[in-house]
Coordinates of C-alpha atoms in Angstrom, one line a residue:
M1 CA 20.0 -11.2 -1.4
I2 CA 19.1 -10.3 -4.9
R3 CA 15.7 -11.6 -6.0
K4 CA 15.1 -12.3 -9.7
Y5 CA 11.6 -11.6 -11.0
E6 CA 10.2 -13.0 -14.2
I7 CA 7.7 -10.8 -15.9
R8 CA 5.3 -12.5 -18.3
I9 CA 2.9 -10.4 -20.3
S10 CA -0.1 -12.1 -21.8
L11 CA -2.1 -10.3 -24.5
C12 CA -5.2 -12.4 -24.2
A13 CA -8.4 -11.6 -22.5
S14 CA -6.6 -9.7 -19.8
L15 CA -3.2 -8.4 -18.9
F16 CA -1.2 -9.9 -16.0
L17 CA 2.2 -8.9 -14.5
C18 CA 3.4 -11.6 -12.2
F19 CA 6.5 -11.8 -10.0
F20 CA 7.7 -15.3 -9.2
C21 CA 10.0 -15.5 -6.2
Q22 CA 11.8 -18.5 -5.0
L23 CA 11.2 -18.8 -1.2
P24 CA 14.1 -20.1 0.8
T25 CA 14.0 -23.5 2.6
A26 CA 12.3 -23.6 6.0
L27 CA 14.0 -21.8 8.8
C28 CA 15.9 -24.2 11.0
Q29 CA 15.2 -24.4 14.8
L30 CA 16.6 -21.3 16.4
S31 CA 17.0 -20.6 20.1
N32 CA 15.6 -17.6 21.9
T33 CA 18.3 -15.1 21.0
D34 CA 18.7 -11.4 22.0
S35 CA 17.3 -9.5 18.9
S36 CA 20.1 -6.9 19.2
K37 CA 22.7 -9.5 18.2
V38 CA 23.7 -10.4 14.7
R39 CA 24.2 -14.0 13.6
V40 CA 25.7 -15.4 10.4
I41 CA 23.5 -18.1 8.9
D42 CA 24.3 -19.7 5.5
G43 CA 26.8 -16.9 4.8
R44 CA 24.3 -14.1 5.4
R45 CA 24.0 -11.8 8.4
Y46 CA 20.7 -11.8 10.3
Y47 CA 19.0 -10.4 13.4
V48 CA 17.3 -13.2 15.3
H49 CA 14.0 -12.1 16.8
T50 CA 11.4 -13.7 19.0
V51 CA 7.8 -12.6 18.4
V52 CA 6.0 -11.2 21.4
K53 CA 2.3 -11.1 22.0
G54 CA 0.5 -8.6 19.8
E55 CA 3.5 -7.9 17.6
T56 CA 2.9 -7.6 13.9
L57 CA 5.0 -8.1 10.8
Y58 CA 4.7 -4.4 10.1
A59 CA 5.9 -3.4 13.5
I60 CA 8.9 -5.7 13.2
S61 CA 9.7 -4.3 9.8
R62 CA 9.7 -0.8 11.2
K63 CA 11.8 -1.7 14.2
Y64 CA 14.6 -3.2 12.1
G65 CA 14.2 -1.0 9.1
V66 CA 13.7 -3.9 6.8
E67 CA 10.9 -4.3 4.2
I68 CA 8.1 -6.7 5.0
R69 CA 8.7 -8.7 1.9
D70 CA 12.4 -9.3 2.8
I71 CA 11.4 -10.7 6.2
A72 CA 8.7 -12.8 4.7
L73 CA 11.0 -14.3 2.1
E74 CA 13.5 -15.4 4.8
N75 CA 10.9 -17.1 7.1
P76 CA 8.2 -19.8 6.9
L77 CA 5.5 -17.2 7.5
T78 CA 1.9 -17.7 6.7
I79 CA -0.3 -15.0 5.2
N80 CA -2.4 -15.1 8.3
G81 CA 0.3 -13.6 10.5
L82 CA 2.8 -14.4 13.2
K83 CA 2.6 -16.7 16.2
T84 CA 3.7 -15.5 19.7
G85 CA 7.0 -17.1 20.6
S86 CA 8.0 -18.0 17.1
V87 CA 11.6 -17.2 16.2
I88 CA 12.4 -15.5 12.9
K89 CA 15.5 -14.3 11.2
I90 CA 15.7 -10.7 9.8
P91 CA 18.3 -9.9 7.1
V92 CA 20.7 -7.2 8.2
P93 CA 20.5 -4.4 5.5
I94 CA 23.7 -3.6 3.7
R95 CA 24.1 0.1 4.5
S96 CA 25.6 2.0 1.6
E97 CA 26.6 4.9 3.8
K98 CA 28.7 2.8 6.2
P99 CA 31.7 1.7 4.1
A100 CA 34.1 4.5 3.2
R101 CA 35.1 4.9 -0.5
S102 CA 38.7 4.8 -1.4
L103 CA 40.2 7.5 -3.6
D104 CA 40.3 5.4 -6.7
G105 CA 36.7 4.2 -6.4
K106 CA 37.7 0.5 -6.7
Y107 CA 37.2 -0.5 -3.1
V108 CA 35.0 -0.1 -0.1
F109 CA 36.2 -0.5 3.5
H110 CA 34.5 -3.0 5.8
T111 CA 35.0 -3.5 9.5
L112 CA 34.7 -7.2 10.4
E113 CA 32.1 -8.3 13.0
H114 CA 32.2 -11.4 15.1
G115 CA 31.3 -14.6 13.0
E116 CA 32.0 -13.1 9.6
T117 CA 33.9 -15.4 7.3
F118 CA 35.4 -15.2 3.8
Y119 CA 32.4 -17.1 2.5
S120 CA 29.9 -14.7 4.2
L121 CA 31.7 -11.6 2.9
S122 CA 31.8 -13.0 -0.6
K123 CA 28.0 -13.6 -0.4
Q124 CA 27.3 -10.2 1.1
F125 CA 29.4 -8.1 -1.3
L126 CA 29.0 -10.4 -4.4
V127 CA 32.7 -10.9 -5.0
S128 CA 34.9 -14.0 -4.9
I129 CA 37.0 -15.1 -1.9
D130 CA 40.1 -14.8 -4.0
E131 CA 39.3 -11.2 -4.9
I132 CA 39.0 -10.3 -1.3
K133 CA 42.3 -11.9 -0.4
S134 CA 44.1 -10.3 -3.4
A135 CA 42.8 -6.9 -2.3
N136 CA 44.3 -7.4 1.2
H137 CA 47.8 -8.9 0.6
G138 CA 46.4 -12.5 0.9
L139 CA 45.1 -12.1 4.5
V140 CA 47.5 -15.0 5.4
N141 CA 46.6 -14.6 9.1
G142 CA 42.9 -14.9 8.5
L143 CA 40.1 -12.7 9.6
K144 CA 39.7 -11.1 13.0
S145 CA 36.8 -9.2 14.6
G146 CA 37.4 -5.5 14.4
M147 CA 39.8 -5.7 11.5
T148 CA 39.1 -3.3 8.6
I149 CA 39.7 -4.7 5.2
R150 CA 39.2 -3.6 1.5
I151 CA 36.4 -5.1 -0.5
P152 CA 36.6 -4.9 -4.3
V153 CA 33.7 -3.0 -5.8
F154 CA 31.3 -5.4 -7.6
T155 CA 30.9 -4.0 -11.1
Q156 CA 28.4 -6.4 -12.7
I157 CA 24.9 -5.7 -11.2
V158 CA 22.0 -8.0 -11.8
T159 CA 18.8 -6.1 -12.1
N160 CA 16.0 -6.6 -9.6
A161 CA 13.6 -7.2 -12.4
M162 CA 14.7 -9.4 -15.2
L163 CA 12.5 -8.3 -18.1
V164 CA 11.8 -10.6 -21.1
T165 CA 13.3 -8.8 -24.1
D166 CA 10.5 -9.6 -26.5
T167 CA 7.9 -7.9 -24.1
I168 CA 9.5 -4.5 -24.5
S169 CA 7.5 -3.8 -27.7
N170 CA 4.3 -4.8 -25.9
Y171 CA 4.8 -2.0 -23.5
Q172 CA 5.9 0.6 -26.0
S173 CA 2.8 -0.1 -28.2
P174 CA -0.6 0.3 -26.6
L175 CA -2.1 -2.9 -25.3
T176 CA -5.4 -2.9 -27.1
N177 CA -7.0 -5.9 -25.5
H178 CA -10.3 -5.4 -23.8
L179 CA -9.8 -6.3 -20.1
T180 CA -12.4 -8.4 -18.5
L181 CA -12.5 -7.6 -14.9
T182 CA -12.8 -10.1 -12.1
G183 CA -13.6 -10.0 -8.4
D184 CA -15.4 -7.7 -6.0
H185 CA -14.0 -4.5 -4.7
P186 CA -12.4 -4.8 -1.2
K187 CA -14.6 -4.4 1.8
G188 CA -14.8 -0.9 3.1
V189 CA -13.7 0.8 -0.1
A190 CA -16.7 2.9 -0.9
I191 CA -17.5 6.0 -2.9
T192 CA -20.2 8.2 -1.5
N193 CA -22.4 11.0 -2.9
I194 CA -22.6 9.4 -6.4
Q195 CA -24.6 11.4 -8.9
S196 CA -24.9 10.3 -12.6
D197 CA -25.2 11.9 -15.9
S198 CA -26.4 9.3 -18.4
L199 CA -25.3 11.4 -21.4
T200 CA -21.6 10.9 -20.6
F201 CA -21.4 7.2 -20.2
R202 CA -19.6 4.9 -22.6
D203 CA -19.9 1.1 -23.1
V204 CA -16.1 0.9 -22.9
Y205 CA -13.6 3.5 -21.5
N206 CA -10.1 4.1 -22.8
V207 CA -7.6 4.6 -20.0
G208 CA -3.9 5.3 -20.5
L209 CA -1.3 4.3 -17.8
M210 CA 2.1 6.0 -18.3
L211 CA 4.8 4.8 -16.0
P212 CA 8.6 4.7 -16.1
F213 CA 9.4 1.0 -16.5
Y214 CA 12.9 1.6 -17.9
L215 CA 12.4 -1.6 -19.9
A216 CA 15.4 -1.3 -22.2
M217 CA 17.7 -0.3 -19.4
N218 CA 16.5 -3.2 -17.2
D219 CA 17.3 -5.5 -20.1
S220 CA 21.0 -4.6 -20.0
I221 CA 23.7 -4.6 -17.3
D222 CA 25.3 -1.4 -16.0
L223 CA 29.0 -2.3 -16.0
N224 CA 30.0 1.0 -14.4
K225 CA 27.8 1.0 -11.3
E226 CA 29.5 0.6 -8.0
I227 CA 28.0 -1.4 -5.2
Y228 CA 27.4 1.5 -2.8
E229 CA 25.8 3.8 -5.3
P230 CA 22.0 4.2 -5.1
D231 CA 20.0 1.6 -7.2
K232 CA 18.4 4.5 -9.2
I233 CA 17.3 2.6 -12.3
Y234 CA 16.2 -0.6 -10.6
A235 CA 14.4 1.2 -7.7
L236 CA 12.5 3.4 -10.1
S237 CA 11.5 0.5 -12.2
E238 CA 10.2 -1.2 -9.1
I239 CA 8.1 1.8 -8.3
A240 CA 6.4 1.5 -11.7
L241 CA 6.0 -2.2 -11.5
E242 CA 4.5 -2.2 -8.0
F243 CA 2.1 0.6 -9.0
Y244 CA 1.1 -1.4 -12.1
E245 CA 0.5 -4.5 -10.1
G246 CA -1.9 -2.6 -7.8
A247 CA -3.6 -1.0 -10.8
L248 CA -4.3 -4.4 -12.3
I249 CA -5.9 -5.6 -9.1
A250 CA -8.1 -2.5 -9.1
V251 CA -9.1 -3.1 -12.7
D252 CA -10.0 -6.7 -11.8
S253 CA -12.0 -5.6 -8.7
L254 CA -14.5 -3.6 -10.8
K255 CA -15.8 -6.3 -13.1
K256 CA -18.8 -7.3 -11.1
Q257 CA -19.8 -3.7 -10.9
G258 CA -20.2 -3.7 -14.7
L259 CA -17.2 -1.6 -15.8
S260 CA -15.5 -2.3 -19.2
V261 CA -12.2 -0.6 -19.9
R262 CA -9.3 -0.8 -22.4
L263 CA -6.1 -0.2 -20.6
F264 CA -3.2 1.2 -22.7
V265 CA 0.2 0.9 -20.9
Y266 CA 3.2 3.0 -21.9
D267 CA 6.8 3.0 -20.7
T268 CA 7.8 6.7 -20.5
K269 CA 11.4 5.9 -19.4
N270 CA 11.2 9.2 -17.4
D271 CA 12.3 10.8 -20.7
T272 CA 10.4 13.8 -22.1
N273 CA 11.5 13.1 -25.6
E274 CA 10.1 9.5 -25.3
V275 CA 6.8 10.9 -24.1
I276 CA 6.7 13.3 -27.1
R277 CA 7.5 10.3 -29.4
L278 CA 4.7 8.3 -27.8
L279 CA 2.2 11.1 -28.2
Q280 CA 3.1 11.6 -31.8
Q281 CA 3.3 7.9 -32.7
E282 CA 0.0 7.1 -31.0
E283 CA -1.7 10.4 -31.7
S284 CA -5.0 8.9 -32.9
L285 CA -5.3 6.7 -29.8
F286 CA -4.3 9.4 -27.2
T287 CA -7.0 11.7 -28.5
K288 CA -9.6 9.0 -27.7
M289 CA -8.5 8.5 -24.1
D290 CA -11.1 9.2 -21.4
L291 CA -8.5 9.2 -18.7
I292 CA -4.7 9.2 -18.4
I293 CA -3.0 8.2 -15.2
G294 CA 0.6 9.5 -15.0
P295 CA 3.3 10.1 -15.9
L296 CA 4.9 10.2 -12.5
Y297 CA 7.5 12.9 -13.0
R298 CA 6.9 16.6 -13.5
S299 CA 8.6 17.2 -16.9
N300 CA 6.9 14.2 -18.5
L301 CA 3.5 15.1 -16.9
S302 CA 3.7 18.7 -18.1
T303 CA 4.1 17.4 -21.7
V304 CA 1.0 15.1 -21.4
V305 CA -1.1 17.8 -19.6
N306 CA -0.3 20.2 -22.5
F307 CA -1.5 17.6 -25.0
S308 CA -4.7 17.1 -23.0
K309 CA -5.7 20.7 -23.2
P310 CA -8.2 22.1 -25.7
D311 CA -6.8 23.2 -29.0
K312 CA -6.3 26.9 -28.3
Q313 CA -4.7 26.4 -24.9
R314 CA -2.3 23.7 -26.2
I315 CA -1.1 25.8 -29.2
N316 CA -0.3 28.7 -26.9
A317 CA 1.4 26.5 -24.4
S318 CA 3.5 24.8 -27.1
H319 CA 5.3 28.1 -27.8
H320 CA 6.6 27.9 -24.2
S321 CA 7.6 24.3 -24.2
S322 CA 8.5 22.0 -27.1
P323 CA 7.8 23.0 -30.6
N324 CA 7.2 19.3 -31.4
L325 CA 3.9 19.5 -29.5
Q326 CA 2.5 21.9 -32.1
I327 CA 1.6 18.8 -34.2
F328 CA -1.4 18.3 -32.0
R329 CA -4.5 20.0 -33.2
F330 CA -7.4 18.2 -31.4
S331 CA -10.0 19.6 -29.0
N332 CA -9.2 17.2 -26.3
H333 CA -10.6 17.4 -22.8
I334 CA -8.7 14.4 -21.4
H335 CA -8.4 14.3 -17.6
V336 CA -4.9 13.6 -16.4
V337 CA -4.0 12.3 -12.9
S338 CA -0.7 13.0 -11.1
P339 CA -0.1 10.3 -8.6
F340 CA 3.0 11.6 -6.8
I341 CA 3.7 15.3 -7.5
I342 CA 3.5 17.3 -4.3
T343 CA 3.5 21.0 -5.2
N344 CA 0.4 22.7 -6.6
D345 CA 1.9 24.9 -9.2
I346 CA 1.4 22.1 -11.8
L347 CA -2.4 22.7 -11.3
R348 CA -2.3 26.3 -12.4
G349 CA -4.1 26.8 -15.7
N350 CA -4.8 23.1 -16.0
P351 CA -8.5 22.5 -15.1
H352 CA -8.3 18.9 -16.5
L353 CA -5.6 17.8 -14.1
S354 CA -6.0 16.3 -10.6
K355 CA -3.3 15.6 -8.1
A356 CA -3.6 12.7 -5.7
T357 CA -0.9 13.9 -3.2
S358 CA -1.5 16.9 -1.0
C359 CA 0.9 19.8 -1.1
F360 CA 3.0 20.8 2.0
E361 CA 0.7 23.9 2.6
T362 CA -2.2 21.5 3.0
H363 CA -0.3 19.3 5.3
V364 CA 0.7 22.2 7.5
G365 CA -2.9 23.5 7.5
K366 CA -4.1 20.1 8.7
I367 CA -1.5 20.1 11.5
A368 CA -2.9 23.6 12.5
L369 CA -6.4 22.2 12.6
Y370 CA -5.4 19.2 14.6
I371 CA -3.5 21.3 17.2
A372 CA -6.5 23.7 17.5
R373 CA -8.8 20.9 18.2
K374 CA -6.5 18.7 20.3
Y375 CA -4.4 21.1 22.4
I376 CA -6.5 24.3 22.7
S377 CA -9.3 23.6 25.0
R378 CA -12.7 25.2 24.4
N379 CA -13.3 25.6 28.1
N380 CA -10.0 25.8 29.9
H381 CA -8.7 29.2 29.1
D382 CA -6.6 29.5 32.2
E383 CA -4.0 27.0 30.9
N384 CA -1.6 28.6 28.6
K385 CA -0.7 26.6 25.4
N386 CA 2.9 27.1 24.4
I387 CA 3.0 26.6 20.6
I388 CA 6.4 27.1 18.9
V389 CA 7.1 27.2 15.2
V390 CA 10.8 26.7 14.3
Y391 CA 12.3 27.3 10.9
S392 CA 15.8 27.6 9.6
D393 CA 17.1 31.1 8.9
T394 CA 19.7 31.0 6.2
T395 CA 21.7 34.2 5.5
D396 CA 24.3 32.7 3.2
L397 CA 23.5 34.5 -0.1
A398 CA 25.9 32.2 -2.0
D399 CA 23.9 29.1 -1.1
E400 CA 20.8 29.4 -3.2
A401 CA 19.5 25.9 -2.3
A402 CA 19.7 26.7 1.4
N403 CA 18.0 30.1 0.8
G404 CA 15.2 28.4 -1.1
R405 CA 14.6 25.9 1.7
S406 CA 14.6 28.8 4.2
R407 CA 12.1 30.7 2.1
E408 CA 9.8 27.7 1.9
E409 CA 10.0 27.1 5.7
R410 CA 9.1 30.8 6.4
M411 CA 6.2 30.5 4.0
L412 CA 5.0 27.3 5.7
S413 CA 5.4 28.9 9.1
D414 CA 3.1 31.7 8.0
V415 CA 0.6 29.3 6.6
F416 CA 0.6 27.4 10.0
K417 CA 0.2 30.7 11.9
N418 CA -2.7 31.9 9.8
K419 CA -4.5 28.6 9.8
L420 CA -4.1 28.1 13.5
L421 CA -5.4 31.5 14.4
R422 CA -8.3 31.1 12.1
N423 CA -9.2 27.7 13.4
V424 CA -8.9 28.8 17.0
E425 CA -11.2 31.8 16.4
T426 CA -13.7 29.6 14.5
L427 CA -13.7 26.6 16.9
H428 CA -13.5 28.5 20.1
A429 CA -14.9 31.9 19.4
T430 CA -11.6 33.4 20.6
S431 CA -10.0 36.6 19.4
L432 CA -6.2 36.5 19.1
H433 CA -4.0 39.5 19.0
S434 CA -0.3 40.1 18.1
Y435 CA 1.6 41.6 20.9
G436 CA 5.2 41.6 19.7
R437 CA 7.7 40.6 17.0
D438 CA 11.4 41.0 16.4
R439 CA 14.0 39.4 14.1
D440 CA 13.9 36.1 16.0
T441 CA 10.4 35.7 17.2
M442 CA 6.8 36.7 16.3
E443 CA 4.5 36.2 19.2
Y444 CA 0.8 36.0 19.5
S445 CA -1.2 35.7 22.7
S446 CA -4.7 35.3 24.1
P447 CA -6.1 33.7 27.3
S448 CA -6.0 30.3 25.4
L449 CA -2.9 30.5 23.3
S450 CA 0.7 31.5 23.2
L451 CA 2.2 31.2 19.7
R452 CA 5.9 32.0 18.9
H453 CA 8.0 31.8 15.8
V454 CA 11.6 31.0 16.2
A455 CA 14.2 31.5 13.4
Y456 CA 16.9 28.9 14.0
N457 CA 20.0 31.0 13.0
E458 CA 23.4 31.5 14.5
R459 CA 21.9 31.5 18.0
G460 CA 20.6 27.9 17.5
M461 CA 19.1 26.2 20.5
E462 CA 19.5 29.4 22.6
A463 CA 16.6 31.0 20.8
I464 CA 14.5 27.9 21.2
E465 CA 15.2 27.4 24.9
E466 CA 14.2 31.1 25.6
V467 CA 10.6 30.3 24.6
L468 CA 10.3 26.7 26.0
S469 CA 7.9 26.4 29.0
I470 CA 8.9 24.4 32.1
T471 CA 5.3 24.2 33.3
D472 CA 3.2 23.8 30.1
T473 CA 3.3 21.3 27.3
N474 CA 5.4 22.7 24.4
V475 CA 3.8 22.0 21.0
I476 CA 6.7 22.4 18.5
V477 CA 6.0 22.6 14.7
I478 CA 9.0 22.2 12.4
P479 CA 7.8 22.8 8.8
S480 CA 11.0 21.7 7.2
R481 CA 12.0 18.9 4.7
D482 CA 15.7 19.6 5.1
Q483 CA 17.0 16.3 6.5
V484 CA 20.2 17.8 7.9
F485 CA 18.4 20.6 9.7
V486 CA 15.6 18.3 11.0
S487 CA 18.0 15.6 12.2
K488 CA 20.2 18.1 14.0
L489 CA 17.2 19.9 15.6
I490 CA 15.6 16.7 16.8
S491 CA 18.9 15.5 18.3
K492 CA 19.3 18.8 20.2
L493 CA 15.7 18.7 21.4
N494 CA 16.1 15.1 22.6
E495 CA 18.8 16.3 24.9
L496 CA 16.2 18.4 26.7
K497 CA 13.5 15.8 26.9
D498 CA 13.9 15.4 30.7
D499 CA 13.6 19.1 31.3
Y500 CA 10.6 20.0 29.1
D501 CA 7.4 18.3 28.0
M502 CA 7.5 18.5 24.2
I503 CA 5.3 17.3 21.3
L504 CA 6.7 17.7 17.8
F505 CA 4.9 18.0 14.4
G506 CA 6.6 17.6 11.0
L507 CA 6.2 16.9 7.3
P508 CA 5.5 13.6 5.6
V509 CA 9.1 13.4 4.2
W510 CA 10.3 12.8 7.8
K511 CA 9.2 9.2 7.3
D512 CA 12.1 8.7 4.9
F513 CA 14.8 10.2 7.0
A514 CA 17.0 7.2 7.9
N515 CA 19.5 9.1 10.1
I516 CA 17.1 10.0 12.9
E517 CA 17.2 7.7 15.9
I518 CA 13.8 6.0 16.4
E519 CA 14.1 6.6 20.1
Y520 CA 14.2 10.3 19.6
L521 CA 11.0 10.2 17.6
H522 CA 9.3 8.4 20.5
N523 CA 10.8 10.5 23.2
L524 CA 9.6 13.7 21.6
K525 CA 6.2 12.3 20.7
V526 CA 6.7 13.2 17.0
H527 CA 3.6 13.6 14.9
I528 CA 3.7 13.9 11.1
A529 CA 1.1 14.8 8.5
S530 CA 0.8 12.3 5.7
S531 CA -1.3 11.8 2.5
S532 CA -1.1 8.0 3.1
Y533 CA -1.6 5.5 5.9
I534 CA -2.0 1.8 5.9
D535 CA -3.7 0.1 8.8
H536 CA -2.1 -3.3 8.6
E537 CA -4.4 -4.6 11.3
S538 CA -7.6 -3.8 9.4
E539 CA -9.6 -6.6 7.8
E540 CA -9.7 -4.7 4.4
V541 CA -5.9 -4.5 4.3
K542 CA -5.4 -8.1 5.4
S543 CA -7.8 -9.2 2.7
F544 CA -6.0 -7.2 0.0
V545 CA -2.6 -8.6 1.2
K546 CA -3.9 -12.1 1.0
Q547 CA -5.2 -11.5 -2.5
Y548 CA -1.9 -9.9 -3.6
F549 CA 0.1 -12.7 -2.0
G550 CA -1.9 -15.3 -3.8
R551 CA -1.3 -13.6 -7.1
Y552 CA 2.3 -12.5 -6.9
H553 CA 3.7 -14.8 -4.2
T554 CA 5.2 -11.9 -2.2
F555 CA 3.9 -9.1 0.1
P556 CA 2.8 -5.7 -1.4
G557 CA 4.9 -2.6 -1.0
N558 CA 3.5 0.9 -0.5
Y559 CA 3.4 1.6 -4.3
V560 CA 1.1 -1.4 -4.8
F561 CA -1.4 0.1 -2.4
Q562 CA -1.1 3.5 -4.1
G563 CA -1.6 2.0 -7.6
F564 CA -4.6 0.1 -6.4
D565 CA -6.2 3.1 -4.6
I566 CA -5.7 5.6 -7.4
V567 CA -6.8 3.4 -10.2
Y568 CA -9.8 2.1 -8.3
Y569 CA -10.9 5.6 -7.4
Y570 CA -10.8 7.0 -10.9
L571 CA -12.2 3.9 -12.7
N572 CA -15.1 3.7 -10.2
T573 CA -15.6 7.4 -10.8
L574 CA -15.7 6.8 -14.6
K575 CA -18.3 4.1 -14.0
N576 CA -20.6 6.2 -11.8
Y577 CA -20.1 9.6 -13.5
G578 CA -19.0 8.9 -17.1
Y579 CA -16.1 10.6 -18.9
N580 CA -17.1 14.1 -17.8
F581 CA -16.6 13.2 -14.2
Q582 CA -14.1 15.9 -13.2
T583 CA -16.6 18.7 -12.3
H584 CA -18.0 16.2 -9.7
L585 CA -14.7 15.4 -8.1
P586 CA -15.3 17.7 -5.0
E587 CA -18.6 15.7 -4.4
I588 CA -16.8 12.3 -4.3
T589 CA -15.2 11.0 -1.1
N590 CA -13.4 7.7 -1.0
T591 CA -11.7 5.8 1.7
G592 CA -8.9 3.7 0.2
L593 CA -6.6 1.1 1.6
Q594 CA -3.7 3.6 1.9
T595 CA -4.9 6.9 0.4
S596 CA -8.3 8.6 0.9
Y597 CA -9.7 11.2 -1.4
E598 CA -11.3 14.6 -0.8
Y599 CA -10.7 16.9 -3.8
F600 CA -11.2 20.6 -4.1
K601 CA -10.6 22.9 -7.1
T602 CA -7.6 25.2 -6.4
G603 CA -8.8 28.0 -8.7
V604 CA -11.4 28.8 -11.4
E605 CA -9.0 27.9 -14.2
D606 CA -7.0 25.5 -12.2
G607 CA -7.0 21.8 -11.4
Y608 CA -7.9 19.7 -8.3
E609 CA -5.9 18.8 -5.2
N610 CA -6.6 15.9 -2.9
K611 CA -6.7 17.6 0.5
K612 CA -7.2 14.4 2.6
V613 CA -4.3 14.3 5.2
F614 CA -3.7 11.9 8.1
I615 CA -2.0 12.8 11.4
L616 CA 0.3 10.0 12.5
K617 CA 2.2 9.5 15.7
Y618 CA 5.3 7.5 16.4
E619 CA 4.4 4.9 19.1
D620 CA 5.6 1.4 19.8
Y621 CA 8.1 1.5 17.0
E622 CA 5.5 2.3 14.3
L623 CA 3.4 5.1 13.0
K624 CA -0.2 5.1 14.4
L625 CA -3.2 7.1 13.2
V626 CA -4.4 9.7 15.7
N627 CA -7.1 11.2 13.5
S628 CA -9.4 9.7 11.0
E629 CA -12.5 11.8 10.8
W630 CA -11.0 15.0 9.2

């Protein structure tokens, strides 16, 4: 189902971005049906699910792999939640990986399921019934379950966000209206350890928000896009739009606290040349910014960071980037915020940059701290703790990408080892000693710990099974973001679940791996480190969702929460510290709705990384928080 959004931009006292969604008619009475079965209703395929006691909309969305908003739009749900025993319909996602592509790229192949009709297929694949019949020699004998047919590729894609053409210039030019802010900040969102310097306050702060809206591209139709190709343009636009919606709520939430801000919004188009053009065109405005949030992507962000540096630094840097940037000759000290970039190398030599997302080294370090506290007892030294770190060991010199991943995994394995040993020694006053290493394993032992590194090479599972313990719990850390490797390894370990007690730890990107069976994640008690976590049962989140639903008539996605948290944190910091706030960042802690903040400076001449990481565990078909205090 393609939803059309109308975006209206008002340049009055405040800026609003509103999505108007048409909700379907009320769901007809459905019987208590097995949720594993698929039914065709009004030409669309659905799972039919009966809500059980204690079940949440979030848990259901995770179970079926469907967005909360998509479930909500198909059912007469109230913002207050679900009722036990109610029956809801859940749209079956159209999997792009399932149909096989023909050699000429004009068709996809589809295997018919029970109940599918010409009408339902035309609705699902957005082609006419006549086109389906013509592609399959008329299908004179009709459709039969299990039959594989050709579906013509739909070549006229309607955008997820229909943008009013005359608003494009409003985004390209700064929105100079002074925003009056309305509403209180959400309950529980608090900043602590506030210290003020009255010399750095302003009556009104100038804040730039640079996001890839792709406005011009969303205003046109891509005639060449095939139905099973990723929705790159539209999905990326939605990221920016959701982030922006959350940002506006954060801005509104600070009015009663006395903050005044001018918000300048720019469409970067994820194009470095466009960013340079904006910086040149709006030069006088950019030099007066107190804060710039974004751009989202590395090349665009590097350009803005270079501009934000003091005159001497920027001139030197311009020789190594774009000569167009040599136009800037201002002693700017503008603080720039990176919302999404993970690696810390962007912080080197950029003391006016902070990064809201923790790097993988920080995630692995927090996993080591959690394991040291949770699984290595301070008192029970008689019980051996079998901790295993597994990484891929690529020896194919021709595959540079695979070698790069292998190098990263070895580096993260060493980070884990060093952090774990240091934490154990600090927490438990235990001295650990290395007692052996060879090509496949590096082993460390003490009365309280057995730590082994396993290189998953041509020996595969044989090397892992050699170090698994039958009597002790095996804590297995896999510091890899290679989806193929992780999926294969988890599948192999799941085959051993009845023989060994295993607990797995992994990286935040695992949340996005769609090809891992959810049962495997539960069987192996998988934990992941993550920079974000939303407690959908908390009163603060429920209050925010209700506020967002009342404003946009749909449920917020993760980027809405992220936009709110980041903008709220930094604007509140401006309000309490003034425009020279960055040196105080390590003093400020904030608990947001999805992201919490604990910054530290990564080097004397470097920027700031948010080191707050959550440890989450797969349980009851959702990710649950297992640590909150550190």
